[in-house]
Amino acid sequence: MKIAILTQPLRANYGGVLQNYALQQVLIKLGHTPITLEKDINQYISTTNLIIDLPKRIISKYILRRRQNIFSEQKHNQYYLNLRKYTKPFVDKYVNLNYIHEFTTSSIMQYDAVIVGSDQVWRPLYNTVSLDYMFLSFIPADHKINRIAYAASFGVSEWEYSDIQSSKYSKLIQQFDAVSTREIEGIDFCKNFLKRHDVVSVLDPTLLIEKDYYLSICKYIPKSSKKILVAYILDVTDEIRNHLEQIAYKKSLELNIISAHKNCSLYVEEWLSMFRDAELIITDSFHGTVFSIIFNKDFYSICNNLRGNSRFTSLLSQFNLQDRLFYDVKCINLNSNQIDWRIIEDIKLTLKDKSVKFLTDNLNSNA
């Protein structure tokens, strides 16, 4: 079966890139051909149109003193090229990706199924323009294609949709053949606000493949001989940095603070190797927490209010690791009970089987 995947843009987000990679690997293992569709955000202008438009741009910038970049397309494209600098090599090598101009019915005509997910694909804050696409509004109701939401995430514990959005998407979600959410709260959201009552929760795709997949990706990165505290912090402040330095000193570890988005400084392979080699991990990232679990590392998660807390609470409650969650770095209890990774692996296996069964059953039912 040829399957189109819709997810957040694969840019400077390590977790977002790796969840898409993992979902593709699972689908390939199940015998399918997955292709991630992403809207091409590059701006184009023909030489003829640029010559015609150039005098207007010059006047706007130098005479009217407006914030005008004469070669705005070039600046726009260079910005996003820089943003993807550290993730693009991985995507080019490991992800089957197809850039399209627009999401239309014709853009998915060749596919047997479409999967929306994972990541915060249903959170309005992160999908101001693309939320319609994430509910497959561009596919007519009578078009015969298998529509599945896999581990779709709202990311938060409070409903953020307007009344108009709730009404609109409650109609579109009924057209899905199967719906699953990443967070347990998502089930209630779908039931109470979108009137969809058969939703189940499943694991983030990164947890569906074995650790060996990730180890093979970073196998050429030399292992660190030092004992490192890896702090994967998306929203670092001077106060957080000071507390991390104190923790590293107490634990006799070398502190290595890494981040994402505009502060990317590692290739995906290098990022994975940091989790592989860490002695201790502190993170305010959902996927930072996920990969701490995947690599069986001692870790502490810090709830990130801006980016959505329910992702942390839902994940850690599933693994009975709530004692690893804190709302402030200065509140971390370094004397938390040691994690029994045998129990965690057993839980993961059970949840993984349930999650893969969701995909298998709902792809096969319409094959």
Coordinates of C-alpha atoms in Angstrom, one line a residue:
M1 CA 0.0 0.0 0.0
K2 CA 1.3 3.4 -0.9
I3 CA 0.9 5.8 2.1
A4 CA 1.2 9.5 2.3
I5 CA 2.2 11.0 5.6
L6 CA 1.3 14.5 6.8
T7 CA 3.2 15.9 9.8
Q8 CA 4.9 19.0 11.0
P9 CA 7.6 20.4 8.6
L10 CA 10.9 18.5 8.9
R11 CA 13.1 21.4 9.8
A12 CA 15.2 22.2 12.9
N13 CA 13.4 19.8 15.2
Y14 CA 15.2 16.6 16.0
G15 CA 12.3 14.9 17.6
G16 CA 10.0 15.9 14.7
V17 CA 12.4 14.5 12.2
L18 CA 13.0 11.3 14.1
Q19 CA 9.3 10.5 14.7
N20 CA 8.7 10.8 11.0
Y21 CA 11.7 8.5 10.2
A22 CA 10.4 6.0 12.8
L23 CA 6.9 6.0 11.4
Q24 CA 8.2 5.3 7.9
Q25 CA 10.4 2.5 9.2
V26 CA 7.4 0.8 10.9
L27 CA 5.3 1.1 7.8
I28 CA 8.1 -0.3 5.6
K29 CA 8.4 -3.2 8.0
L30 CA 4.6 -3.8 7.6
G31 CA 5.1 -4.0 3.9
H32 CA 4.0 -0.5 2.8
T33 CA 5.5 2.3 0.9
P34 CA 5.4 5.5 2.9
I35 CA 6.1 9.0 1.5
T36 CA 6.0 12.1 3.6
L37 CA 4.4 15.1 1.9
E38 CA 5.6 18.6 2.7
K39 CA 4.6 21.9 1.3
D40 CA 7.4 23.6 -0.6
I41 CA 7.9 26.9 1.2
N42 CA 10.6 28.2 -1.1
Q43 CA 9.7 31.4 -2.9
Y44 CA 10.2 31.6 -6.6
I45 CA 10.1 34.5 -9.1
S46 CA 11.0 34.4 -12.8
T47 CA 13.8 36.6 -14.2
T48 CA 11.3 38.5 -16.3
N49 CA 9.0 39.2 -13.3
L50 CA 12.0 40.2 -11.1
I51 CA 13.1 42.7 -13.8
I52 CA 9.6 44.1 -13.9
D53 CA 9.3 44.3 -10.1
L54 CA 12.8 45.5 -9.4
P55 CA 12.1 49.3 -9.7
K56 CA 9.2 49.0 -7.3
R57 CA 11.3 47.3 -4.8
I58 CA 14.1 49.8 -5.0
I59 CA 11.7 52.7 -4.6
S60 CA 10.0 51.0 -1.6
K61 CA 13.3 50.4 0.1
Y62 CA 15.4 53.5 -0.6
I63 CA 12.8 56.2 -1.3
L64 CA 9.8 55.2 0.8
R65 CA 12.1 53.7 3.5
R66 CA 10.0 50.6 3.9
R67 CA 11.3 47.3 5.3
Q68 CA 11.8 45.9 1.9
N69 CA 14.5 43.4 0.9
I70 CA 15.2 43.8 -2.8
F71 CA 15.9 40.1 -3.3
S72 CA 13.3 38.9 -0.7
E73 CA 12.9 35.4 -2.3
Q74 CA 16.6 34.7 -1.9
K75 CA 16.6 35.9 1.7
H76 CA 13.6 33.8 2.5
N77 CA 15.0 30.7 1.0
Q78 CA 18.4 31.2 2.6
Y79 CA 16.7 31.5 6.0
Y80 CA 15.0 28.2 5.8
L81 CA 18.1 26.6 4.3
N82 CA 20.1 27.7 7.3
L83 CA 17.3 26.5 9.6
R84 CA 17.5 23.0 8.1
K85 CA 21.3 22.9 7.9
Y86 CA 21.7 20.2 10.7
T87 CA 18.7 18.1 9.9
K88 CA 18.5 18.1 6.1
P89 CA 21.4 15.6 5.5
F90 CA 19.6 13.1 7.7
V91 CA 16.2 13.7 6.0
D92 CA 17.8 13.4 2.6
K93 CA 19.4 10.1 3.5
Y94 CA 16.8 8.4 5.6
V95 CA 13.3 9.9 4.9
N96 CA 11.3 9.4 1.8
L97 CA 10.1 13.0 1.3
N98 CA 8.1 14.6 -1.5
Y99 CA 7.7 18.4 -1.7
I100 CA 4.4 19.6 -3.2
H101 CA 3.2 23.0 -4.2
E102 CA -0.2 22.8 -2.6
F103 CA -2.3 20.2 -0.7
T104 CA -5.0 19.4 -3.2
T105 CA -7.0 16.3 -4.1
S106 CA -4.6 15.7 -7.0
S107 CA -1.6 15.7 -4.7
I108 CA -2.8 12.5 -3.0
M109 CA -4.5 10.8 -6.0
Q110 CA -1.7 8.2 -6.3
Y111 CA -1.9 7.1 -2.6
D112 CA -4.0 4.3 -1.1
A113 CA -4.0 5.8 2.4
V114 CA -3.0 9.0 4.2
I115 CA -1.7 9.2 7.8
V116 CA -1.7 12.4 9.8
G117 CA 0.8 12.4 12.7
S118 CA 2.6 12.4 14.9
D119 CA 3.8 15.5 16.8
Q120 CA 1.5 18.4 17.6
V121 CA -0.3 18.3 14.3
W122 CA -3.6 19.3 15.8
R123 CA -2.4 22.2 17.9
P124 CA -3.6 25.6 16.5
L125 CA -0.6 27.5 17.9
Y126 CA 1.8 25.4 15.7
N127 CA -0.5 25.1 12.7
T128 CA -1.9 28.6 12.1
V129 CA -1.9 28.0 8.4
S130 CA -1.9 24.2 8.0
L131 CA -4.5 23.1 10.5
D132 CA -7.0 22.5 7.7
Y133 CA -4.5 20.3 6.0
M134 CA -3.9 18.3 9.1
F135 CA -7.7 17.5 9.2
L136 CA -7.5 16.6 5.5
S137 CA -9.9 19.4 4.4
F138 CA -8.5 19.2 0.9
I139 CA -9.8 15.7 0.3
P140 CA -13.4 15.5 -0.7
A141 CA -15.7 13.4 1.6
D142 CA -16.5 11.0 -1.2
H143 CA -12.9 10.4 -2.3
K144 CA -11.9 6.8 -1.6
I145 CA -8.7 6.9 0.4
N146 CA -8.0 5.4 3.8
R147 CA -7.7 8.3 6.3
I148 CA -5.8 7.6 9.6
A149 CA -4.7 9.8 12.4
Y150 CA -1.7 8.2 14.1
A151 CA -0.6 9.6 17.5
A152 CA -2.0 13.0 16.5
S153 CA -1.2 15.5 19.4
F154 CA -3.0 18.6 20.7
G155 CA 0.0 19.0 23.0
V156 CA -1.9 20.7 25.8
S157 CA -4.3 20.0 28.6
E158 CA -6.7 22.9 27.8
W159 CA -8.8 23.1 24.7
E160 CA -7.4 25.8 22.4
Y161 CA -9.8 25.7 19.5
S162 CA -12.4 28.5 18.9
D163 CA -16.0 27.6 18.6
I164 CA -15.8 28.0 14.8
Q165 CA -12.8 25.7 14.7
S166 CA -14.4 23.1 16.9
S167 CA -17.5 23.0 14.7
K168 CA -15.4 22.8 11.5
Y169 CA -13.0 20.1 12.6
S170 CA -15.7 18.0 14.3
K171 CA -17.1 17.5 10.9
L172 CA -13.8 16.7 9.2
I173 CA -12.6 14.3 11.9
Q174 CA -15.7 12.1 11.2
Q175 CA -14.3 11.4 7.7
F176 CA -11.3 9.6 9.2
D177 CA -11.4 5.8 9.1
A178 CA -9.5 5.6 12.4
V179 CA -8.2 8.1 14.9
S180 CA -5.5 7.8 17.6
T181 CA -3.9 10.4 19.8
R182 CA -0.5 10.5 21.4
E183 CA -1.7 11.9 24.7
I184 CA -4.5 10.4 26.8
E185 CA -6.1 13.8 27.1
G186 CA -6.5 13.8 23.4
I187 CA -9.1 11.1 23.7
D188 CA -11.3 13.3 25.8
F189 CA -10.7 16.3 23.5
C190 CA -11.9 14.3 20.5
K191 CA -14.9 13.0 22.5
N192 CA -16.0 16.2 24.2
F193 CA -15.2 18.8 21.6
L194 CA -15.0 17.0 18.2
K195 CA -17.7 14.4 18.9
R196 CA -15.5 11.5 17.9
H197 CA -16.0 8.7 20.4
D198 CA -13.8 5.8 19.2
V199 CA -10.4 7.4 19.7
V200 CA -7.5 5.4 21.3
S201 CA -4.1 6.5 22.5
V202 CA -0.9 5.1 21.0
L203 CA 2.8 5.6 21.4
D204 CA 4.9 8.2 19.7
P205 CA 6.4 6.6 16.6
T206 CA 10.0 6.9 18.0
L207 CA 9.1 4.3 20.6
L208 CA 7.9 1.8 18.0
I209 CA 11.3 0.9 16.7
E210 CA 14.2 -0.7 18.5
K211 CA 17.1 1.2 20.0
D212 CA 19.4 -0.5 17.5
Y213 CA 17.9 1.6 14.7
Y214 CA 19.2 4.7 16.4
L215 CA 22.5 3.2 17.4
S216 CA 23.2 2.3 13.8
I217 CA 22.5 5.9 12.7
C218 CA 25.1 7.3 15.1
K219 CA 27.6 4.4 15.1
Y220 CA 30.3 6.4 13.3
I221 CA 30.2 9.1 16.0
P222 CA 33.1 8.3 18.4
K223 CA 31.8 7.4 21.9
S224 CA 32.7 10.0 24.6
S225 CA 35.2 8.9 27.2
K226 CA 33.9 11.5 29.7
K227 CA 31.0 11.3 32.1
I228 CA 28.5 13.8 30.7
L229 CA 25.3 15.5 31.9
V230 CA 23.4 16.2 28.7
A231 CA 21.0 19.0 29.1
Y232 CA 18.7 19.1 26.1
I233 CA 16.9 22.4 26.8
L234 CA 14.7 24.2 24.3
D235 CA 14.2 27.3 26.4
V236 CA 17.4 27.9 28.2
T237 CA 17.8 30.9 30.5
D238 CA 20.7 32.1 32.7
E239 CA 18.9 30.8 35.8
I240 CA 18.4 27.3 34.2
R241 CA 22.0 27.3 33.1
N242 CA 23.2 28.1 36.7
H243 CA 21.2 25.3 38.2
L244 CA 22.4 22.9 35.6
E245 CA 26.0 23.8 36.4
Q246 CA 25.3 23.2 40.1
I247 CA 23.8 19.8 39.4
A248 CA 26.8 18.8 37.1
Y249 CA 29.2 19.9 39.9
K250 CA 27.3 17.8 42.5
K251 CA 27.3 14.7 40.3
S252 CA 30.9 15.2 39.1
L253 CA 29.8 15.4 35.5
E254 CA 30.8 17.5 32.6
L255 CA 27.9 19.7 31.5
N256 CA 26.9 19.8 27.8
I257 CA 23.9 22.0 27.0
I258 CA 22.3 21.4 23.6
S259 CA 19.2 22.8 21.9
A260 CA 17.1 22.8 18.7
H261 CA 15.3 25.1 16.3
K262 CA 17.3 28.4 15.8
N263 CA 19.9 27.1 18.3
C264 CA 20.7 23.8 16.4
S265 CA 24.4 23.0 16.5
L266 CA 24.4 19.2 16.0
Y267 CA 23.6 16.9 13.1
V268 CA 21.0 14.3 13.9
E269 CA 23.6 11.6 14.2
E270 CA 25.5 13.7 16.7
W271 CA 22.3 14.5 18.6
L272 CA 21.6 10.8 19.0
S273 CA 25.1 10.1 20.2
M274 CA 24.6 12.6 23.0
F275 CA 21.8 10.5 24.4
R276 CA 23.8 7.3 23.7
D277 CA 26.7 8.5 25.8
A278 CA 25.1 10.5 28.5
E279 CA 25.5 9.6 32.2
L280 CA 22.5 11.8 33.1
I281 CA 19.9 13.7 31.0
I282 CA 17.9 16.8 32.0
T283 CA 15.4 18.0 29.4
D284 CA 12.4 20.2 28.8
S285 CA 11.7 18.5 25.5
F286 CA 9.1 15.8 25.0
H287 CA 11.3 13.9 22.6
G288 CA 14.3 14.5 24.8
T289 CA 12.3 12.5 27.4
V290 CA 11.4 9.9 24.9
F291 CA 15.0 9.3 23.9
S292 CA 16.1 9.2 27.5
I293 CA 13.7 6.2 27.9
I294 CA 14.8 4.6 24.6
F295 CA 18.4 4.7 25.7
N296 CA 17.6 3.7 29.3
K297 CA 19.3 6.7 30.8
D298 CA 18.9 8.3 34.2
F299 CA 16.9 11.4 33.4
Y300 CA 14.8 14.3 34.7
S301 CA 12.1 16.1 32.7
I302 CA 11.1 19.7 33.2
C303 CA 7.6 20.6 32.2
N304 CA 7.6 23.2 29.5
N305 CA 4.4 25.3 29.9
L306 CA 4.8 27.1 26.6
R307 CA 5.3 24.0 24.6
G308 CA 2.6 21.9 26.3
N309 CA 2.7 19.9 29.6
S310 CA 0.2 17.2 28.8
R311 CA 2.7 15.5 26.5
F312 CA 5.0 14.9 29.5
T313 CA 2.4 13.9 32.0
S314 CA 0.7 11.5 29.6
L315 CA 4.0 9.8 28.5
L316 CA 5.5 9.5 32.0
S317 CA 2.3 8.2 33.6
Q318 CA 2.2 5.4 31.0
F319 CA 5.6 4.3 32.2
N320 CA 5.0 5.0 35.9
L321 CA 7.8 7.5 35.8
Q322 CA 5.9 10.5 37.2
D323 CA 8.6 11.0 39.8
R324 CA 11.0 12.0 37.0
L325 CA 8.9 15.0 36.2
F326 CA 9.4 18.5 37.7
Y327 CA 8.1 21.9 37.0
D328 CA 11.3 23.8 37.7
V329 CA 14.9 22.8 37.3
K330 CA 15.7 23.9 40.9
C331 CA 13.2 21.5 42.2
I332 CA 14.8 18.4 40.8
N333 CA 15.3 15.6 43.4
L334 CA 18.6 14.0 42.6
N335 CA 17.8 11.2 45.1
S336 CA 14.9 9.9 43.1
N337 CA 14.4 6.1 43.1
Q338 CA 16.6 4.2 40.6
I339 CA 14.7 3.3 37.4
D340 CA 14.1 -0.4 36.9
W341 CA 14.6 -0.6 33.1
R342 CA 13.4 -4.2 32.9
I343 CA 9.9 -3.1 34.0
I344 CA 10.0 -0.1 31.6
E345 CA 11.0 -2.3 28.7
D346 CA 8.1 -4.7 29.5
I347 CA 5.6 -1.7 29.5
K348 CA 7.1 -0.4 26.3
L349 CA 6.7 -3.7 24.6
T350 CA 3.0 -4.0 25.6
L351 CA 2.3 -0.4 24.4
K352 CA 4.2 -0.9 21.2
D353 CA 2.3 -4.1 20.3
K354 CA -1.0 -2.2 20.9
S355 CA 0.2 0.8 18.8
V356 CA 1.4 -1.3 15.9
K357 CA -1.8 -3.3 15.9
F358 CA -3.7 -0.1 15.5
L359 CA -1.8 0.6 12.3
T360 CA -2.0 -3.0 11.1
D361 CA -5.7 -3.4 11.7
N362 CA -6.7 -0.1 10.2
L363 CA -4.5 -0.2 7.1
N364 CA -5.5 -3.8 6.4
S365 CA -9.2 -3.2 6.9
N366 CA -9.4 -1.0 3.9
A367 CA -6.7 -2.6 1.7

